[in-house]
Tab-separated table of C-alpha atoms in Angstrom:
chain	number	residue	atom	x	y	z
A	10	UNK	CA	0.000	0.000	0.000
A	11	UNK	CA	2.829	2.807	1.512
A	12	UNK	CA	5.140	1.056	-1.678
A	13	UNK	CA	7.017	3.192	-3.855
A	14	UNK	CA	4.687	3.407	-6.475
A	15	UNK	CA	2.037	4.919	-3.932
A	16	UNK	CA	4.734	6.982	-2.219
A	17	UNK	CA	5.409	8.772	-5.653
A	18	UNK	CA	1.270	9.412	-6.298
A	19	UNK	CA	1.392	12.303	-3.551
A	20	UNK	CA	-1.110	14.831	-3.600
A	21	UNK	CA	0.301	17.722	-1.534
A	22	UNK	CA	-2.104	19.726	-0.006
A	23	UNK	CA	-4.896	16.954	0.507
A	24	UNK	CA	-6.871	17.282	3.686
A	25	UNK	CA	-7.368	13.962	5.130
A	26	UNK	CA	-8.977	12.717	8.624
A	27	UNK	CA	-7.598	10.429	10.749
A	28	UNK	CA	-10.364	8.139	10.125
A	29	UNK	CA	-8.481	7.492	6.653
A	30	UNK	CA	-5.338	7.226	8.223
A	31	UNK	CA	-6.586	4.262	10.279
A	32	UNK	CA	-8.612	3.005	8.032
A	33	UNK	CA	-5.683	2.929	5.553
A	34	UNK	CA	-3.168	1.297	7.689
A	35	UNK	CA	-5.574	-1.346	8.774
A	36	UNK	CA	-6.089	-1.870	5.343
A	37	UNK	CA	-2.247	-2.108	4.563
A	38	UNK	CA	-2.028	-4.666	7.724
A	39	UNK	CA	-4.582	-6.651	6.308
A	40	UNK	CA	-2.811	-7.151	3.212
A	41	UNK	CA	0.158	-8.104	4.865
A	42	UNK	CA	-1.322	-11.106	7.021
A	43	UNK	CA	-1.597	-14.522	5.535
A	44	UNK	CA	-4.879	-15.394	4.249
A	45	UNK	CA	-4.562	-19.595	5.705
A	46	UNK	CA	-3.228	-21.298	8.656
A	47	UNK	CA	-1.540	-23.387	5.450
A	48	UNK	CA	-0.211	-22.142	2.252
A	49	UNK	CA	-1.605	-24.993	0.440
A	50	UNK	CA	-5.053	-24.492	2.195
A	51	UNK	CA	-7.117	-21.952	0.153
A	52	UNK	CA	-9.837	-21.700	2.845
A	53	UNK	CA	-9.856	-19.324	6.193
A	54	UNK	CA	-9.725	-21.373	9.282
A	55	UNK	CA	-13.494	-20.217	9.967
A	56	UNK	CA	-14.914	-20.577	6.078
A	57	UNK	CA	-12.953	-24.919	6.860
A	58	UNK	CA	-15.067	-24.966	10.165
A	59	UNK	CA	-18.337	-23.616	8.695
A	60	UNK	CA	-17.848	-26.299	5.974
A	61	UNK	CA	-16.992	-29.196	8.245
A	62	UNK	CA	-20.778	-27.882	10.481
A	63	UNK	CA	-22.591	-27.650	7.202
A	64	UNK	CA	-23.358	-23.914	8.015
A	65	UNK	CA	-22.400	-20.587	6.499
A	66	UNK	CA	-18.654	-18.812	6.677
A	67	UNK	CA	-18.328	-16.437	9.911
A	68	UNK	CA	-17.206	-13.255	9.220
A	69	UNK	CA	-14.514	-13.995	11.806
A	70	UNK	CA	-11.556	-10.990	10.917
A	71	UNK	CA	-7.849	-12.066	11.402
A	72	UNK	CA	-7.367	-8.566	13.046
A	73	UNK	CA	-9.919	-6.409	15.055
A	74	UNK	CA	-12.036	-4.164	13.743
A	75	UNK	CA	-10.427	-0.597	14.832
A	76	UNK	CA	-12.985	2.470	15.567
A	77	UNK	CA	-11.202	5.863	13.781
A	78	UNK	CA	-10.373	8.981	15.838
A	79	UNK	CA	-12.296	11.881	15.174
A	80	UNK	CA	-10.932	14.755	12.780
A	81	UNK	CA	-9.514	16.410	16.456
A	82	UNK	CA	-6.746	13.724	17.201
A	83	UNK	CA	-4.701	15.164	14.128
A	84	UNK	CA	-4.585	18.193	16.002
A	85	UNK	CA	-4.792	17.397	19.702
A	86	UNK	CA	-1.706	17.101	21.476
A	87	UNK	CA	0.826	13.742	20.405
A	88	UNK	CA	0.765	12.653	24.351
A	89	UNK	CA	-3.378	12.686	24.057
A	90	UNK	CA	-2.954	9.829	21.726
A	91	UNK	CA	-1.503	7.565	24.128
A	92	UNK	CA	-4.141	7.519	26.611
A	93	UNK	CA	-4.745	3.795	27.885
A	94	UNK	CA	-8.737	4.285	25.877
A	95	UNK	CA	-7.287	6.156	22.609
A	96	UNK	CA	-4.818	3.275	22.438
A	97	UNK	CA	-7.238	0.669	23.120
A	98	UNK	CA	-9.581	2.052	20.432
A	99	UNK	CA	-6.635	2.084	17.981
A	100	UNK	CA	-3.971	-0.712	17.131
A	101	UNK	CA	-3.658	-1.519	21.016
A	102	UNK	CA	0.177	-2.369	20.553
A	103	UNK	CA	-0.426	-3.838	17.295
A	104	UNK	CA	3.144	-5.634	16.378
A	105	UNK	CA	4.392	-4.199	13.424
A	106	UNK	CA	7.711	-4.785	11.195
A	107	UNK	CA	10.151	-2.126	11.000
A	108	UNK	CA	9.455	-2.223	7.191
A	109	UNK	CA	5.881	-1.871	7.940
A	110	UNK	CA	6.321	1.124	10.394
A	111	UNK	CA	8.341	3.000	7.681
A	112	UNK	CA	5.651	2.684	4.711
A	113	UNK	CA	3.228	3.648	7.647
A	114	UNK	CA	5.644	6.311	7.916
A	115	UNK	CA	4.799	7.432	4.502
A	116	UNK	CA	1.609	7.057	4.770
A	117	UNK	CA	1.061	9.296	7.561
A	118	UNK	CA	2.862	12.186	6.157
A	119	UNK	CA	0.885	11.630	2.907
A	120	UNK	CA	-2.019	12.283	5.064
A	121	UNK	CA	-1.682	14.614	7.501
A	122	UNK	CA	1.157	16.319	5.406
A	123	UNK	CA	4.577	16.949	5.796
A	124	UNK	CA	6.483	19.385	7.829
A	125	UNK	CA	9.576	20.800	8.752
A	126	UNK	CA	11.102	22.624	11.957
A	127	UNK	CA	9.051	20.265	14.688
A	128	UNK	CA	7.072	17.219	15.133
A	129	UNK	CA	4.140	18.817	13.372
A	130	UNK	CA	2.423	21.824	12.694
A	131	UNK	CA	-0.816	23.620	14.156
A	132	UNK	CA	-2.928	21.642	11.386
A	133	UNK	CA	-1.588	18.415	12.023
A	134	UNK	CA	0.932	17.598	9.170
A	135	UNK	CA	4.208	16.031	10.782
A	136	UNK	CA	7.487	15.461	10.336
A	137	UNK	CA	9.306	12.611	10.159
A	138	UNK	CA	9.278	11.696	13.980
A	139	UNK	CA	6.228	12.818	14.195
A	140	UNK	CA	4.715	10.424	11.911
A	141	UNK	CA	6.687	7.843	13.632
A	142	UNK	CA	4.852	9.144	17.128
A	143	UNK	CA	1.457	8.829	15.516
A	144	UNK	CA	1.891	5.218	14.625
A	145	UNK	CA	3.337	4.186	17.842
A	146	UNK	CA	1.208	6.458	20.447
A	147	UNK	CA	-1.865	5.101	18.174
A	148	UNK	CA	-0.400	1.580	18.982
A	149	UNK	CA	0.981	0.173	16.076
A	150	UNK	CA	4.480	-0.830	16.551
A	151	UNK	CA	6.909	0.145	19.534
A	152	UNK	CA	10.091	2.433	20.445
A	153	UNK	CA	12.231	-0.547	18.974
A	154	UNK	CA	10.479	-0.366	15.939
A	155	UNK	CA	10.693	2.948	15.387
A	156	UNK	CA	14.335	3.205	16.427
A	157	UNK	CA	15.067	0.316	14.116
A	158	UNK	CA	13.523	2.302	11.649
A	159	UNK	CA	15.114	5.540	12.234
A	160	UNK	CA	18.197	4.138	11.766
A	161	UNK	CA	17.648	2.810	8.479
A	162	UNK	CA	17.011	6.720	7.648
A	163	UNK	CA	20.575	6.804	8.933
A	164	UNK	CA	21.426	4.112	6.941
A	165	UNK	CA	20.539	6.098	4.224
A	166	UNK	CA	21.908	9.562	4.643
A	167	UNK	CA	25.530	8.180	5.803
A	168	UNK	CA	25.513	6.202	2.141
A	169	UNK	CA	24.608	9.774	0.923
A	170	UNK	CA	28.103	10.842	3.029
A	171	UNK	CA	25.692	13.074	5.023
A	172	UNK	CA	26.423	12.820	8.916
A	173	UNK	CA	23.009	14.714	10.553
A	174	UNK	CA	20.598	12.942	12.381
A	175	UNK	CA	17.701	12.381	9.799
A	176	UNK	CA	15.433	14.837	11.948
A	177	UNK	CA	17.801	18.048	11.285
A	178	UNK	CA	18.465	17.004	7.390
A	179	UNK	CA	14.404	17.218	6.815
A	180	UNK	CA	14.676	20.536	8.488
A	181	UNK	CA	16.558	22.008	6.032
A	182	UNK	CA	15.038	24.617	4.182
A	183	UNK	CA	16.156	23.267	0.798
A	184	UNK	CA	14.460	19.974	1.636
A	185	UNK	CA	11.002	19.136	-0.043
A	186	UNK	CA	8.029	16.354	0.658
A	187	UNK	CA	10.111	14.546	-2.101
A	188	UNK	CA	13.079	14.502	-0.671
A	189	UNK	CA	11.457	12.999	2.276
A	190	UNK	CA	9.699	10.285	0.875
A	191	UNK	CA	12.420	9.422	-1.252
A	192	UNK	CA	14.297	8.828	2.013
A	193	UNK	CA	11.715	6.667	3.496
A	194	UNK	CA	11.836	4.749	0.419
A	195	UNK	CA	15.104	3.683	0.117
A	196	UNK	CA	15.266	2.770	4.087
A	197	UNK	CA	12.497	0.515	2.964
A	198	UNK	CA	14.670	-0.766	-0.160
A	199	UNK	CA	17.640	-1.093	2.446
A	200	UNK	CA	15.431	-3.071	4.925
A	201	UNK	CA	13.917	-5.407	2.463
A	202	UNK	CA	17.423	-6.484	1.419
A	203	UNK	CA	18.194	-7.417	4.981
């Protein structure tokens, strides 16, 4: 979903809820858990059951269904979002993989918007940390993750022979959305080859 190809269709400027945000990475989790107990089994465990009773499929989900925060959590304050009941509500320490919480990444400054010179701005768009304290005070992933995945960013930038922490490069004036994702992306390339 956060792949390349979606992290180069960027619509600056779009106004997006949190209610797509979650509903978005829940749908990008989704797509990332096997379908089967069995690759060879084409059948969820519940549709095999419901055929063994004679009876219809369950609509049994592999993850739970997640309620999404109203348009006032992009713009609340980050430490709101890790209340015991907002967590609860959404991703409740969902596990993630560190190549997961980077396209999240992505994702979230795709739809809150990007921005530069803190963790995000009066309307809600982020910055690169700040996207990464969305996803984890929302409960998907944890502070290993997101270290794991900040260093990948590193990863990146030292390749580039650039010796900032990835936080103060995207605060560079000169810097752009672009130059962003394209950072993200290639800690995702570098990840996937691991």
């Amino acid at each position: 979903m956060a792949s390349t190809a979606t992290i180069a269709n960027i619509q600056p400027g779009l106004a997006i809820d949190a209610a797509s945000l979650i509903a978005d990475i829940e749908a990008y989790l989704a797509d990332q858990a096997p379908r089967t107990a069995h690759p060879l089994v084409t059948k969820t465990t519940a549709e095999l059951i419901a055929e063994a009773l004679g009876g219809p499929a369950s609509d049994e989900q592999t993850a739970p269904t997640l309620t999404a925060p109203s348009r006032l959590w992009r713009i609340i304050p980050d430490w709101a979002l890790a209340l015991t009941p907002a967590r609860r509500l959404h991703g409740a320490g969902r596990a993630i993989t560190v190549t997961q919480h980077l396209e999240l990444t992505a994702l979230v400054i795709q739809q809150y918007g990007w921005h530069r010179g803190g963790l995000r701005s009066r309307g809600g768009a982020r910055c690169i940390v700040g996207a990464q304290a969305v996803l984890y005070r929302l409960g998907y992933g944890d502070e290993e993750t997101a270290e794991a995945a900040g260093q990948h960013l590193q990863n990146v930038l030292r390749r580039r022979g650039i010796n900032e922490p990835f936080h103060a490069w995207q605060d560079r004036r000169e810097r752009t959305l672009n130059d962003v994702l394209q950072l993200i992306s290639e800690a995702i390339a570098e990840r996937n080859q691991l």
